[in-house]
JSON list of C-alpha atoms in Angstrom, two decimals:
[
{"chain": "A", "resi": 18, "resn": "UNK", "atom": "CA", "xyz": [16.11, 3.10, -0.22]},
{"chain": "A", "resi": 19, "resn": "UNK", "atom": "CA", "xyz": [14.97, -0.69, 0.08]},
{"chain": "A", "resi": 20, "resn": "UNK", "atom": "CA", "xyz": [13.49, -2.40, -3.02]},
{"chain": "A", "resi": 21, "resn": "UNK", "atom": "CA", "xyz": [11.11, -4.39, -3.26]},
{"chain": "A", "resi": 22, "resn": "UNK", "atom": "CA", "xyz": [10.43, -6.10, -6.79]},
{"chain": "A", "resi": 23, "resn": "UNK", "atom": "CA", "xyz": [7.72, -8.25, -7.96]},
{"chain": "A", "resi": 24, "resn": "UNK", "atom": "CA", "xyz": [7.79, -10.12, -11.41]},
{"chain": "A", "resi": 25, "resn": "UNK", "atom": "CA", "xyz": [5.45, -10.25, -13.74]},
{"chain": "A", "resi": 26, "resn": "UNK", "atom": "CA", "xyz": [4.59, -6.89, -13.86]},
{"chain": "A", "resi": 27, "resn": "UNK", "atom": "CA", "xyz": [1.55, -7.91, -16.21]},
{"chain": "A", "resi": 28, "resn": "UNK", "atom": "CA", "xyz": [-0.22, -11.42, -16.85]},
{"chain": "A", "resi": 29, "resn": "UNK", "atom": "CA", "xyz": [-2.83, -12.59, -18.69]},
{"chain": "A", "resi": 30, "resn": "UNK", "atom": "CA", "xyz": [-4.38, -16.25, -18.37]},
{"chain": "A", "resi": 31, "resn": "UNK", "atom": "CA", "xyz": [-7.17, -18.38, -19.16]},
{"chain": "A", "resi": 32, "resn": "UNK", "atom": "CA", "xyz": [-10.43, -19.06, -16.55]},
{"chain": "A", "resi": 33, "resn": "UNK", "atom": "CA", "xyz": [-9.09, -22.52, -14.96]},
{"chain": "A", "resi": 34, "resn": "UNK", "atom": "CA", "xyz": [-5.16, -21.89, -15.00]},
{"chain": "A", "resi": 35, "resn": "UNK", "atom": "CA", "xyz": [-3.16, -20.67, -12.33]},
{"chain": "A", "resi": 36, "resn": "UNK", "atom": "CA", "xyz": [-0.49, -17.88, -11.65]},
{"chain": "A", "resi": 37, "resn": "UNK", "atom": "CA", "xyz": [2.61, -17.66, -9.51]},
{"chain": "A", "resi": 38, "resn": "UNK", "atom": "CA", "xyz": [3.54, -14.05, -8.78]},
{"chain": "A", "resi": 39, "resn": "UNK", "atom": "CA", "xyz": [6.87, -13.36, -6.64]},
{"chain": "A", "resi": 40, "resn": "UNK", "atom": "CA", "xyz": [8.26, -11.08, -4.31]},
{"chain": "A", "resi": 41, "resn": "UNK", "atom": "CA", "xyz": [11.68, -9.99, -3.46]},
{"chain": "A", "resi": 42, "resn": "UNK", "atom": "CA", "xyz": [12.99, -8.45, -1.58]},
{"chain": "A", "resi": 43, "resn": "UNK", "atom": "CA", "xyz": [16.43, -6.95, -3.23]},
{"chain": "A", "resi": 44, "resn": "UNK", "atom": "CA", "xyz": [18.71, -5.75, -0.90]},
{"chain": "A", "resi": 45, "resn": "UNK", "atom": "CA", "xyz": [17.48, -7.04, 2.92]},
{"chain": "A", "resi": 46, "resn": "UNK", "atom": "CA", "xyz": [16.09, -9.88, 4.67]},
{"chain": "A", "resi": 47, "resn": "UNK", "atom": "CA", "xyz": [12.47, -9.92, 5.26]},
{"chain": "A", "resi": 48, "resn": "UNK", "atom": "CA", "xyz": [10.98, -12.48, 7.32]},
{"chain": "A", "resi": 49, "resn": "UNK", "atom": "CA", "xyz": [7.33, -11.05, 7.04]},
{"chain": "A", "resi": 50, "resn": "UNK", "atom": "CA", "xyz": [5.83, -10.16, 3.81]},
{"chain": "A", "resi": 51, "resn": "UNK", "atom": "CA", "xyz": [2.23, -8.44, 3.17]},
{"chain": "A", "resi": 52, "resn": "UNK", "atom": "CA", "xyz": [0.26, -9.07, 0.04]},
{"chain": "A", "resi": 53, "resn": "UNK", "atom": "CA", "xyz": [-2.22, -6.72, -1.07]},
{"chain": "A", "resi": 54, "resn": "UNK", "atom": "CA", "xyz": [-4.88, -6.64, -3.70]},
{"chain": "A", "resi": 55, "resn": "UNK", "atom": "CA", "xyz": [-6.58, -3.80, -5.71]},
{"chain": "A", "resi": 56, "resn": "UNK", "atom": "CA", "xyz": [-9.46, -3.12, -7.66]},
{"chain": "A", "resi": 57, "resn": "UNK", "atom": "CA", "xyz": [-9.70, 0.45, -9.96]},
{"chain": "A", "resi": 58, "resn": "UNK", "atom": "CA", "xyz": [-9.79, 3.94, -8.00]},
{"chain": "A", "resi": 59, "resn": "UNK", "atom": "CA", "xyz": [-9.99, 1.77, -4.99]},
{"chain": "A", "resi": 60, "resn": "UNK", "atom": "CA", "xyz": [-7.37, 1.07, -1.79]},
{"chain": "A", "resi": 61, "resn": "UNK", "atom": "CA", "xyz": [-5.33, -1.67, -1.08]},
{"chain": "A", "resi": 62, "resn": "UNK", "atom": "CA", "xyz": [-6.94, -4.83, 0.71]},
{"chain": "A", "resi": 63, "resn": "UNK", "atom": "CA", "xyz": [-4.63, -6.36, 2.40]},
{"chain": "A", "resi": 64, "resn": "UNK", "atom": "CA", "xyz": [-5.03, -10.71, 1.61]},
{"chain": "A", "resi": 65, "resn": "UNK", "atom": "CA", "xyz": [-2.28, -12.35, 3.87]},
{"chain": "A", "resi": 66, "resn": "UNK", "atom": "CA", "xyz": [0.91, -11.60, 6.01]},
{"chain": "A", "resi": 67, "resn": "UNK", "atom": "CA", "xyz": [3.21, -14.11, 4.52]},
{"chain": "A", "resi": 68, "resn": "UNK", "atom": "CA", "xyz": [6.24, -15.83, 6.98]},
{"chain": "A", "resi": 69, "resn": "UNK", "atom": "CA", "xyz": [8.84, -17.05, 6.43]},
{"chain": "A", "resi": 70, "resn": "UNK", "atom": "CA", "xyz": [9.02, -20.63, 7.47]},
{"chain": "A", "resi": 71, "resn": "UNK", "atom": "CA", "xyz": [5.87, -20.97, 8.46]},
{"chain": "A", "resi": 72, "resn": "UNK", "atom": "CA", "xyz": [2.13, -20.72, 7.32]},
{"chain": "A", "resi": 73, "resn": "UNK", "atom": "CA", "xyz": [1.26, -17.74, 5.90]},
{"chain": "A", "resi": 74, "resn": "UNK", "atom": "CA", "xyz": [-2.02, -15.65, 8.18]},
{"chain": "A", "resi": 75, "resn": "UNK", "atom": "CA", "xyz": [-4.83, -14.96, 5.73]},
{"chain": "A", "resi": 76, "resn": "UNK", "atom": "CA", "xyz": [-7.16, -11.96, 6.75]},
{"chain": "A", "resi": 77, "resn": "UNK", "atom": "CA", "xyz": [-11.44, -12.42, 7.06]},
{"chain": "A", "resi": 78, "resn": "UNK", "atom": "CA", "xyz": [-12.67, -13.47, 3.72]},
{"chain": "A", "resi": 79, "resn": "UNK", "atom": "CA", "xyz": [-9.67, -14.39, 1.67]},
{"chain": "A", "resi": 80, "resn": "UNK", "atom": "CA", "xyz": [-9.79, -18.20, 0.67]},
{"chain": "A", "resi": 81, "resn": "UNK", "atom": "CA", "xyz": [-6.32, -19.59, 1.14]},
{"chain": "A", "resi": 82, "resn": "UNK", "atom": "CA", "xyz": [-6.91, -22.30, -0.95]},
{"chain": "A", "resi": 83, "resn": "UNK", "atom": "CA", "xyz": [-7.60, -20.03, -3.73]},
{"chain": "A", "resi": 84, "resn": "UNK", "atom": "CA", "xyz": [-4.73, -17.85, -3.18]},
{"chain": "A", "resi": 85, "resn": "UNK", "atom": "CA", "xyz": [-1.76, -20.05, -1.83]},
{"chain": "A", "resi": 86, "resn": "UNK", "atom": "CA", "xyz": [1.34, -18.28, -0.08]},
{"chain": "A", "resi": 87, "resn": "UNK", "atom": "CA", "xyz": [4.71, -19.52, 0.00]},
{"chain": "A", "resi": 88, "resn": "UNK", "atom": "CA", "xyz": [7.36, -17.51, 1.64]},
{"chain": "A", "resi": 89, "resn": "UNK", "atom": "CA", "xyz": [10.87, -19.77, 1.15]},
{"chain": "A", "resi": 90, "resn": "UNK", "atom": "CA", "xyz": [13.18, -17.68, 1.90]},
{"chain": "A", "resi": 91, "resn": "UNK", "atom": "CA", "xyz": [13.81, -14.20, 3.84]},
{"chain": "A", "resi": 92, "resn": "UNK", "atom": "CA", "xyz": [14.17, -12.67, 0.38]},
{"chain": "A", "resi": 93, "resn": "UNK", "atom": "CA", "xyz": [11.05, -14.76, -1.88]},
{"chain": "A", "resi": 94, "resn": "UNK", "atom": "CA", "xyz": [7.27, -14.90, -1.15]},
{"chain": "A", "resi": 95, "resn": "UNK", "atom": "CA", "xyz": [5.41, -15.68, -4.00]},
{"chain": "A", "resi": 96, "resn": "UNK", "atom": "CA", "xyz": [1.40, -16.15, -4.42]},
{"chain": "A", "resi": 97, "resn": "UNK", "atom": "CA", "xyz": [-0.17, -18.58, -6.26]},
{"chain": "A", "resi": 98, "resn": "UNK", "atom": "CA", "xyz": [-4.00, -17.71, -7.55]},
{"chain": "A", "resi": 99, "resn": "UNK", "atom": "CA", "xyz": [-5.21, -21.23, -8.24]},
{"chain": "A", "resi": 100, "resn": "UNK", "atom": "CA", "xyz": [-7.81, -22.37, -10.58]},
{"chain": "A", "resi": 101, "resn": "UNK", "atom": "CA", "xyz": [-8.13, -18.20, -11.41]},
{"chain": "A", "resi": 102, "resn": "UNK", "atom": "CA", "xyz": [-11.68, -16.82, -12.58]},
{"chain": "A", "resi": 103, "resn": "UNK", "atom": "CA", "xyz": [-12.12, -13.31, -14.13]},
{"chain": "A", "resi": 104, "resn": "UNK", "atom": "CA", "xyz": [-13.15, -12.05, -10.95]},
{"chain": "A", "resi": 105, "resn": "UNK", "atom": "CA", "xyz": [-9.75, -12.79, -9.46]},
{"chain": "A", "resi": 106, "resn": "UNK", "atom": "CA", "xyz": [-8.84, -9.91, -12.26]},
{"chain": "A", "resi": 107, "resn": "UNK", "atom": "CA", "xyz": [-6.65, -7.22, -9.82]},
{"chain": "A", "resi": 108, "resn": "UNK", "atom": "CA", "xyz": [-4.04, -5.63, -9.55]},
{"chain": "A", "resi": 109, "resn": "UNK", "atom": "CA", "xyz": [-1.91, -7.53, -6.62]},
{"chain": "A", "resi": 110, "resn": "UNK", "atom": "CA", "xyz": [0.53, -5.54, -4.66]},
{"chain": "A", "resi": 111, "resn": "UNK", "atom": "CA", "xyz": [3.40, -7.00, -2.48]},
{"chain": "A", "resi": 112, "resn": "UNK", "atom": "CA", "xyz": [5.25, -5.05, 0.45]},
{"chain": "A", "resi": 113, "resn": "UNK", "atom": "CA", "xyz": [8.15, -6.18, 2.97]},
{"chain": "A", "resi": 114, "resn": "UNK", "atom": "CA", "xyz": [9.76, -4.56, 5.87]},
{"chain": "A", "resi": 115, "resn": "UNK", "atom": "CA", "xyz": [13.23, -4.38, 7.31]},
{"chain": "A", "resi": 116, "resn": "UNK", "atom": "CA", "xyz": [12.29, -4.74, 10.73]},
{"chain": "A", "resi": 117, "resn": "UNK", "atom": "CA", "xyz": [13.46, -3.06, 13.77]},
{"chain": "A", "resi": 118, "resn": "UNK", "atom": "CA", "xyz": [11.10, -0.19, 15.23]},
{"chain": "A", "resi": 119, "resn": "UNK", "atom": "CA", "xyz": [10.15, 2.02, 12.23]},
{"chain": "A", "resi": 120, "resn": "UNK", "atom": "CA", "xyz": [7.34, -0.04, 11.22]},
{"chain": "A", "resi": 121, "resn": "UNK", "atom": "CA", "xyz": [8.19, 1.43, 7.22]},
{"chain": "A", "resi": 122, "resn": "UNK", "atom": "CA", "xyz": [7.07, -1.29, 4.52]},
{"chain": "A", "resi": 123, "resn": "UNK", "atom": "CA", "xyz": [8.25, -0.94, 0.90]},
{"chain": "A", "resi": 124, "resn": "UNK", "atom": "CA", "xyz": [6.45, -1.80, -1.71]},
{"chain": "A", "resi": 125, "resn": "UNK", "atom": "CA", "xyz": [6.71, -3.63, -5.21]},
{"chain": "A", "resi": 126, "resn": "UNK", "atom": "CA", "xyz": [5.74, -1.98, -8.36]},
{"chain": "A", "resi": 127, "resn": "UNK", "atom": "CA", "xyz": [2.51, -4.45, -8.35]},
{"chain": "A", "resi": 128, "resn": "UNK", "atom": "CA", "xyz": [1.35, -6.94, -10.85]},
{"chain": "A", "resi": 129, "resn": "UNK", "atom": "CA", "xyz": [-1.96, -6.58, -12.78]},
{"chain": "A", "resi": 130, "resn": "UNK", "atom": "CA", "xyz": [-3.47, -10.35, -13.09]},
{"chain": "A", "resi": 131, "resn": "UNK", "atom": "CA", "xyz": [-6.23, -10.46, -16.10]},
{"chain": "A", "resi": 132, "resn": "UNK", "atom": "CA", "xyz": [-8.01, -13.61, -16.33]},
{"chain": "A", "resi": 133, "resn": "UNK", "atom": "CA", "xyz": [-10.02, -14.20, -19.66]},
{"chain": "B", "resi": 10, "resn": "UNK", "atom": "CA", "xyz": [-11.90, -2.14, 14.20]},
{"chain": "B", "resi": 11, "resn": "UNK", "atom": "CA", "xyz": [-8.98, -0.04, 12.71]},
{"chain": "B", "resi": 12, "resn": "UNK", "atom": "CA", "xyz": [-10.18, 2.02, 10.36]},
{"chain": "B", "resi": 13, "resn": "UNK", "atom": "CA", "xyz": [-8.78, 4.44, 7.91]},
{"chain": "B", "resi": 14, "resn": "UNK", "atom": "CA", "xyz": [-11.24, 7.37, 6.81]},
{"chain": "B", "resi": 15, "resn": "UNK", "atom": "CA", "xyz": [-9.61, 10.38, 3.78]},
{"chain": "B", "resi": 16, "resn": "UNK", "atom": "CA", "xyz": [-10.88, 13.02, 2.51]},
{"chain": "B", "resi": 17, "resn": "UNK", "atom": "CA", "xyz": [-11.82, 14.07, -0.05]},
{"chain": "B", "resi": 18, "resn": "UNK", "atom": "CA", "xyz": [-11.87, 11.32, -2.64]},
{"chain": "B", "resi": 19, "resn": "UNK", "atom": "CA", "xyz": [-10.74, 13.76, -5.34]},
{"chain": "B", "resi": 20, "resn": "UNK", "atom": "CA", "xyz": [-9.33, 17.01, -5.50]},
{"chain": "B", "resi": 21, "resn": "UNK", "atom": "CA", "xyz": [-8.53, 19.17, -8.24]},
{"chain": "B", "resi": 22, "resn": "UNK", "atom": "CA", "xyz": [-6.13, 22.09, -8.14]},
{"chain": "B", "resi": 23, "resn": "UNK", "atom": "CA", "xyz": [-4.52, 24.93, -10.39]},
{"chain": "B", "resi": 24, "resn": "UNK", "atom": "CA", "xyz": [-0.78, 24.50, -10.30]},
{"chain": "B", "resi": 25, "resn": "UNK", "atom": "CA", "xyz": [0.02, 26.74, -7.34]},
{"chain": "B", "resi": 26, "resn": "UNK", "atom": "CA", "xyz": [-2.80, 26.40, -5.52]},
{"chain": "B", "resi": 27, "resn": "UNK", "atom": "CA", "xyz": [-2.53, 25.06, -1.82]},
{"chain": "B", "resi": 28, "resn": "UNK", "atom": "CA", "xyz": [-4.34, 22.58, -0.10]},
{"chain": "B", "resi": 29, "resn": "UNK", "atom": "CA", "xyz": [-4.38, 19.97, 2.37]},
{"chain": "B", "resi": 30, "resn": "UNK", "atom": "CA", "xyz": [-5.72, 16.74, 2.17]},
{"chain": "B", "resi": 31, "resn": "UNK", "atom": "CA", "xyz": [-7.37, 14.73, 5.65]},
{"chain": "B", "resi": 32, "resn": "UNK", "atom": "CA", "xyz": [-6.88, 10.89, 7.03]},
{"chain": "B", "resi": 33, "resn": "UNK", "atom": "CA", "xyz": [-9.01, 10.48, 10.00]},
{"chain": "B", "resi": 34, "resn": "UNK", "atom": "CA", "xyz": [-8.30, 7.36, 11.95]},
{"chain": "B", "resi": 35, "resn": "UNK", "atom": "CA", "xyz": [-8.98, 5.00, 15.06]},
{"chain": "B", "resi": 36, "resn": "UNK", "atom": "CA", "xyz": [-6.91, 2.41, 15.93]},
{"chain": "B", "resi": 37, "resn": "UNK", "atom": "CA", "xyz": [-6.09, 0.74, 19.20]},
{"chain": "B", "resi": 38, "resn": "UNK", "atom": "CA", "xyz": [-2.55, 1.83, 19.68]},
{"chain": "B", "resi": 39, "resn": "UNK", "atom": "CA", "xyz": [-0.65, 3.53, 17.13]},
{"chain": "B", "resi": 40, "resn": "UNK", "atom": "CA", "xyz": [2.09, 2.03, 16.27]},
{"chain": "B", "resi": 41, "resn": "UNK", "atom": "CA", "xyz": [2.65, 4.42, 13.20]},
{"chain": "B", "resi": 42, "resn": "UNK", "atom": "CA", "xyz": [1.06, 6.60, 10.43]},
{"chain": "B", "resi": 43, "resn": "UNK", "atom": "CA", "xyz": [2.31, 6.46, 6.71]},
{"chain": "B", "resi": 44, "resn": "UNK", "atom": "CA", "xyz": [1.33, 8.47, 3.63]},
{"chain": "B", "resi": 45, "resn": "UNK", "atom": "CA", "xyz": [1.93, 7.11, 0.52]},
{"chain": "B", "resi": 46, "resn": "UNK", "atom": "CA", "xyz": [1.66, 8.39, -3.23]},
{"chain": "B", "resi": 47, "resn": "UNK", "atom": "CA", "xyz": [0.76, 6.15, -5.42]},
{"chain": "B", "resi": 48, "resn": "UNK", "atom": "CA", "xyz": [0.73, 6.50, -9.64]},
{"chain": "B", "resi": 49, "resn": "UNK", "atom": "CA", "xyz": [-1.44, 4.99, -11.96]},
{"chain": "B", "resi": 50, "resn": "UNK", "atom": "CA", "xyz": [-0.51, 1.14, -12.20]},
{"chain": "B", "resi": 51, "resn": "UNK", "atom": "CA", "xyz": [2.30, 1.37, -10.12]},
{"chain": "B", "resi": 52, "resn": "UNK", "atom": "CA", "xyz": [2.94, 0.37, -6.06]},
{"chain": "B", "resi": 53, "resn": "UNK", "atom": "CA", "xyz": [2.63, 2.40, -3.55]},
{"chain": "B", "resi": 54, "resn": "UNK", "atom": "CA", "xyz": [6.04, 5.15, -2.95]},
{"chain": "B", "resi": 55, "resn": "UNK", "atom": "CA", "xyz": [6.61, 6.02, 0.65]},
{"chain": "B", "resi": 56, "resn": "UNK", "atom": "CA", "xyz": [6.39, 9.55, 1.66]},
{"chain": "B", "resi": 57, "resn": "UNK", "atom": "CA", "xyz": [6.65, 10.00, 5.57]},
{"chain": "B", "resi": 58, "resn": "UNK", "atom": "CA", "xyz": [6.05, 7.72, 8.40]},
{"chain": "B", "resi": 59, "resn": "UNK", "atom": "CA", "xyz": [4.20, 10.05, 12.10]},
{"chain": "B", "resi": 60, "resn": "UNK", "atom": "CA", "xyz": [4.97, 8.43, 15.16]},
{"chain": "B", "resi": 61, "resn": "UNK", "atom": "CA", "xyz": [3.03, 10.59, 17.57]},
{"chain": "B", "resi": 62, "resn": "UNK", "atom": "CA", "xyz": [0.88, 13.50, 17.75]},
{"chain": "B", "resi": 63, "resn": "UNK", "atom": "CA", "xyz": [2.10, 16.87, 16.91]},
{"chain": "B", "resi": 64, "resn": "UNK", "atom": "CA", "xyz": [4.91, 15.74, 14.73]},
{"chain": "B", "resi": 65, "resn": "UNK", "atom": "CA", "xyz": [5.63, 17.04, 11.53]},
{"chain": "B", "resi": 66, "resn": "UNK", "atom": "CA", "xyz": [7.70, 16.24, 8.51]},
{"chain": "B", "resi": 67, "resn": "UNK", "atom": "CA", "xyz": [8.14, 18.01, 5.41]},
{"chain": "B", "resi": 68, "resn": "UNK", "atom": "CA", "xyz": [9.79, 16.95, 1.74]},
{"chain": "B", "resi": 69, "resn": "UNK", "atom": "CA", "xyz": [9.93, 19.10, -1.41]},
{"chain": "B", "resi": 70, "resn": "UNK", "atom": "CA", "xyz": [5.93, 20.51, -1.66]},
{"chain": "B", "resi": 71, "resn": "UNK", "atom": "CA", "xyz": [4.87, 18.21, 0.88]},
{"chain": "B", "resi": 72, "resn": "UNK", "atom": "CA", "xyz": [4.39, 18.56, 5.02]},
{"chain": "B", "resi": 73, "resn": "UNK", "atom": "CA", "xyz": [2.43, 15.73, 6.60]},
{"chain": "B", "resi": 74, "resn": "UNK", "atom": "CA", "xyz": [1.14, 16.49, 10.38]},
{"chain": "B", "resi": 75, "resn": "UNK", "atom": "CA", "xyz": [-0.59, 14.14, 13.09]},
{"chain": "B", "resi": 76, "resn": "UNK", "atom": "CA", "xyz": [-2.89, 14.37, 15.94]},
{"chain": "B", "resi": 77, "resn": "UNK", "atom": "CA", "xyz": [-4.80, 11.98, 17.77]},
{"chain": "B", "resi": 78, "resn": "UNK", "atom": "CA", "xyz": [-7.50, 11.71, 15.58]},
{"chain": "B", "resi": 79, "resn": "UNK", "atom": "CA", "xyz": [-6.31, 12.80, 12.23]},
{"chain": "B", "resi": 80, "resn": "UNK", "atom": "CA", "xyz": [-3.22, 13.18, 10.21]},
{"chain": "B", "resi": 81, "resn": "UNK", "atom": "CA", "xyz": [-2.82, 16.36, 7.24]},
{"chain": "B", "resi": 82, "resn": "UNK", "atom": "CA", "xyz": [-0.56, 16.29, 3.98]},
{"chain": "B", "resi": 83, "resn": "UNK", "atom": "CA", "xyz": [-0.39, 20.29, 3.50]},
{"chain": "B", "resi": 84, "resn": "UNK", "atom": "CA", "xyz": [0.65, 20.21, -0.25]},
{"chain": "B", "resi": 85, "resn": "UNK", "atom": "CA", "xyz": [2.40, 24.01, -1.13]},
{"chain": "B", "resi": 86, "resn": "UNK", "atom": "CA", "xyz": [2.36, 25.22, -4.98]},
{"chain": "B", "resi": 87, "resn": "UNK", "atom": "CA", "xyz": [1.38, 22.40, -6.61]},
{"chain": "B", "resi": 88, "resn": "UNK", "atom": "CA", "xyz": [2.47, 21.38, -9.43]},
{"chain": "B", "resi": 89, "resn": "UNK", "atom": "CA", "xyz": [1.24, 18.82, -12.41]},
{"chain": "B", "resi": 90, "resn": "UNK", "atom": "CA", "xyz": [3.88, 16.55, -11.46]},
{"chain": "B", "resi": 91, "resn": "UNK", "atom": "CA", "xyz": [2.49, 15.71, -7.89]},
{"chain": "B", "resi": 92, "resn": "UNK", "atom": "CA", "xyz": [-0.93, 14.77, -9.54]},
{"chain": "B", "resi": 93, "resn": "UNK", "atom": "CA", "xyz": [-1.09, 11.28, -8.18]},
{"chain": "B", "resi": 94, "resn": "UNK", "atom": "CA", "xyz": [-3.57, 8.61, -5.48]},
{"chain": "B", "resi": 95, "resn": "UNK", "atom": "CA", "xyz": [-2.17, 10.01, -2.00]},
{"chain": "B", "resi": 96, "resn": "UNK", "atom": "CA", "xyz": [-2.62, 6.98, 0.67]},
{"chain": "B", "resi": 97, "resn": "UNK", "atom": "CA", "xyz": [-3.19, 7.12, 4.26]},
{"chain": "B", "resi": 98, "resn": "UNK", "atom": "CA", "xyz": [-2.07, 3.81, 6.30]},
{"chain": "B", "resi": 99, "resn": "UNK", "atom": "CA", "xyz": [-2.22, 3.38, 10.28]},
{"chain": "B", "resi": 100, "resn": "UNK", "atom": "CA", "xyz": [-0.14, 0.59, 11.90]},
{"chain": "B", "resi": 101, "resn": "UNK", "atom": "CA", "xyz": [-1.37, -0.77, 14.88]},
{"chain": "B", "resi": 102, "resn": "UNK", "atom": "CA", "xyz": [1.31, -1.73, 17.81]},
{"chain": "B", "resi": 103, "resn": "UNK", "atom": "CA", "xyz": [-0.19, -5.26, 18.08]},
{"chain": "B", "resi": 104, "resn": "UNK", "atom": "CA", "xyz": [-0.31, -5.56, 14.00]},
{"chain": "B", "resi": 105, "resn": "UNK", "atom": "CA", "xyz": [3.12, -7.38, 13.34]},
{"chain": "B", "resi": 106, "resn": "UNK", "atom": "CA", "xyz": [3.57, -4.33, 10.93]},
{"chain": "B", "resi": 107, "resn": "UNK", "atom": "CA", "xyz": [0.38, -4.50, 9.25]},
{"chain": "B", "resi": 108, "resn": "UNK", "atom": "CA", "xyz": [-0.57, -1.68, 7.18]},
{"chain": "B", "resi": 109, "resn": "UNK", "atom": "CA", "xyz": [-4.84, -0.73, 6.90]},
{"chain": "B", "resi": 110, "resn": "UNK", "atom": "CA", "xyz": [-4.91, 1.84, 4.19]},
{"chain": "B", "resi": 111, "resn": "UNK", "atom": "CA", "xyz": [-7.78, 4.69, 3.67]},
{"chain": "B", "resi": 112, "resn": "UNK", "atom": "CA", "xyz": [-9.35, 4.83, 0.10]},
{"chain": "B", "resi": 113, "resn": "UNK", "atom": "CA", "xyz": [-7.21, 7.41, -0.71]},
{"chain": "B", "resi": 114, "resn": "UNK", "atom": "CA", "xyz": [-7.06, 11.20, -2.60]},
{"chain": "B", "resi": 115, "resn": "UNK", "atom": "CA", "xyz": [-6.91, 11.40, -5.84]},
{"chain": "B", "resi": 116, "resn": "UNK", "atom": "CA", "xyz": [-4.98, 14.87, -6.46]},
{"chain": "B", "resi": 117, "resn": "UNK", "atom": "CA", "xyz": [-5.06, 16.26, -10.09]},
{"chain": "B", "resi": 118, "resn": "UNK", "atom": "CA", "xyz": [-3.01, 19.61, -10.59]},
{"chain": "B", "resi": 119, "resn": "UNK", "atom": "CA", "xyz": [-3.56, 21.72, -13.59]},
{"chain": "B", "resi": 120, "resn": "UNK", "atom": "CA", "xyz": [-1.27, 23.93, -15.41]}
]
């Protein structure tokens, strides 16, 4: 099946710093990427549908200065958490889809952001 | 709103022992239903993918079903392996693929 892998897998930073996570998207072209956040025992949030080429659509509530999307290319979208606090501690989760009518999204194996 | 609605937040089983686990939904225009499984610290692993009411698909343990209103994952025999968070997504038509999950089941199977 399609792949989708996100790097790091784990990151630890200091309050004030930022993080660049990416996304790729192995073996197809995605134009539209979806990143997700999620706290413990809890679903995933979706944060922003990320397009390539253009801005990225961030849903209610999510500051997109804090968390800045850049989707390059039709295999790379990567998210930048700016300035990170401990609060921005999650576990992010990236998905992409081949298109066409299915509607199926793959996901990344998720990266788990700790900010001291 | 779209909203995603499963039931029931846990569930624990003897190996063996049958069940079914519930995703209630409204949404304006299904587009598509998914069911995930998801392992501790790990993404999201596709399962099946309903298109429209009274379809069925089945894989190893597993048979997902949808109507209007709600969508089933009948899990057969259990075993410990398929302990894992079991995630319910809709996908609207207008929703440029969009996924809104439920909260999800957390299934624990005993030997």
């Amino acid at each position: 099946g399609a792949v989708v892998s996100q790097h790091p897998s784990r990151v630890i930073c200091k309050s004030g710093t930022s993080v660049k996570i990416e996304c790729r998207s192995l073996d197809f072209q995605a134009t539209t990427m979806f990143w997700y956040r999620q706290f413990p025992k809890k679903s995933l949030m979706l944060m922003a549908t990320s397009n390539e080429g253009s801005k990225a659509t961030y849903e209610q509530g999510v500051e997109k200065d804090k968390f800045l999307i850049n989707h390059a290319s039709l295999t790379l979208s990567t998210l930048t958490v700016t300035s990170a606090h401990p609060e921005d501690s999650s576990f992010y989760i990236c998905s992409a889809g081949k298109g066409g009518n299915t509607g199926e999204l793959f996901f990344g194996e998720g990266s788990r952001l700790t900010v001291l | 709103e779209d909203q995603v609605t499963q039931s029931p937040e846990a569930l624990r089983l003897q190996e063996g022992e049958s069940s079914s686990l519930n995703c209630s939904y409204t949404v304006s225009g299904l587009r598509g239903l998914f069911w995930y499984r998801q392992d501790p610290g790990k993404g999201p692993e596709f399962l099946f993918t309903l298109y429209s009411a009274g379809e069925e698909k089945e894989k190893e343990r597993l048979k997902a079903t949808l109507t209007k209103k709600e969508s089933f994952l009948h899990i057969t025999a259990p075993k410990p392996e398929d302990s894992a968070t079991y995630l319910c997504a809709v996908q609207a038509r207008s929703g440029y693929n969009k996924l809104i999950f439920g909260a999800g089941t957390r299934l624990a199977v005993h030997p």
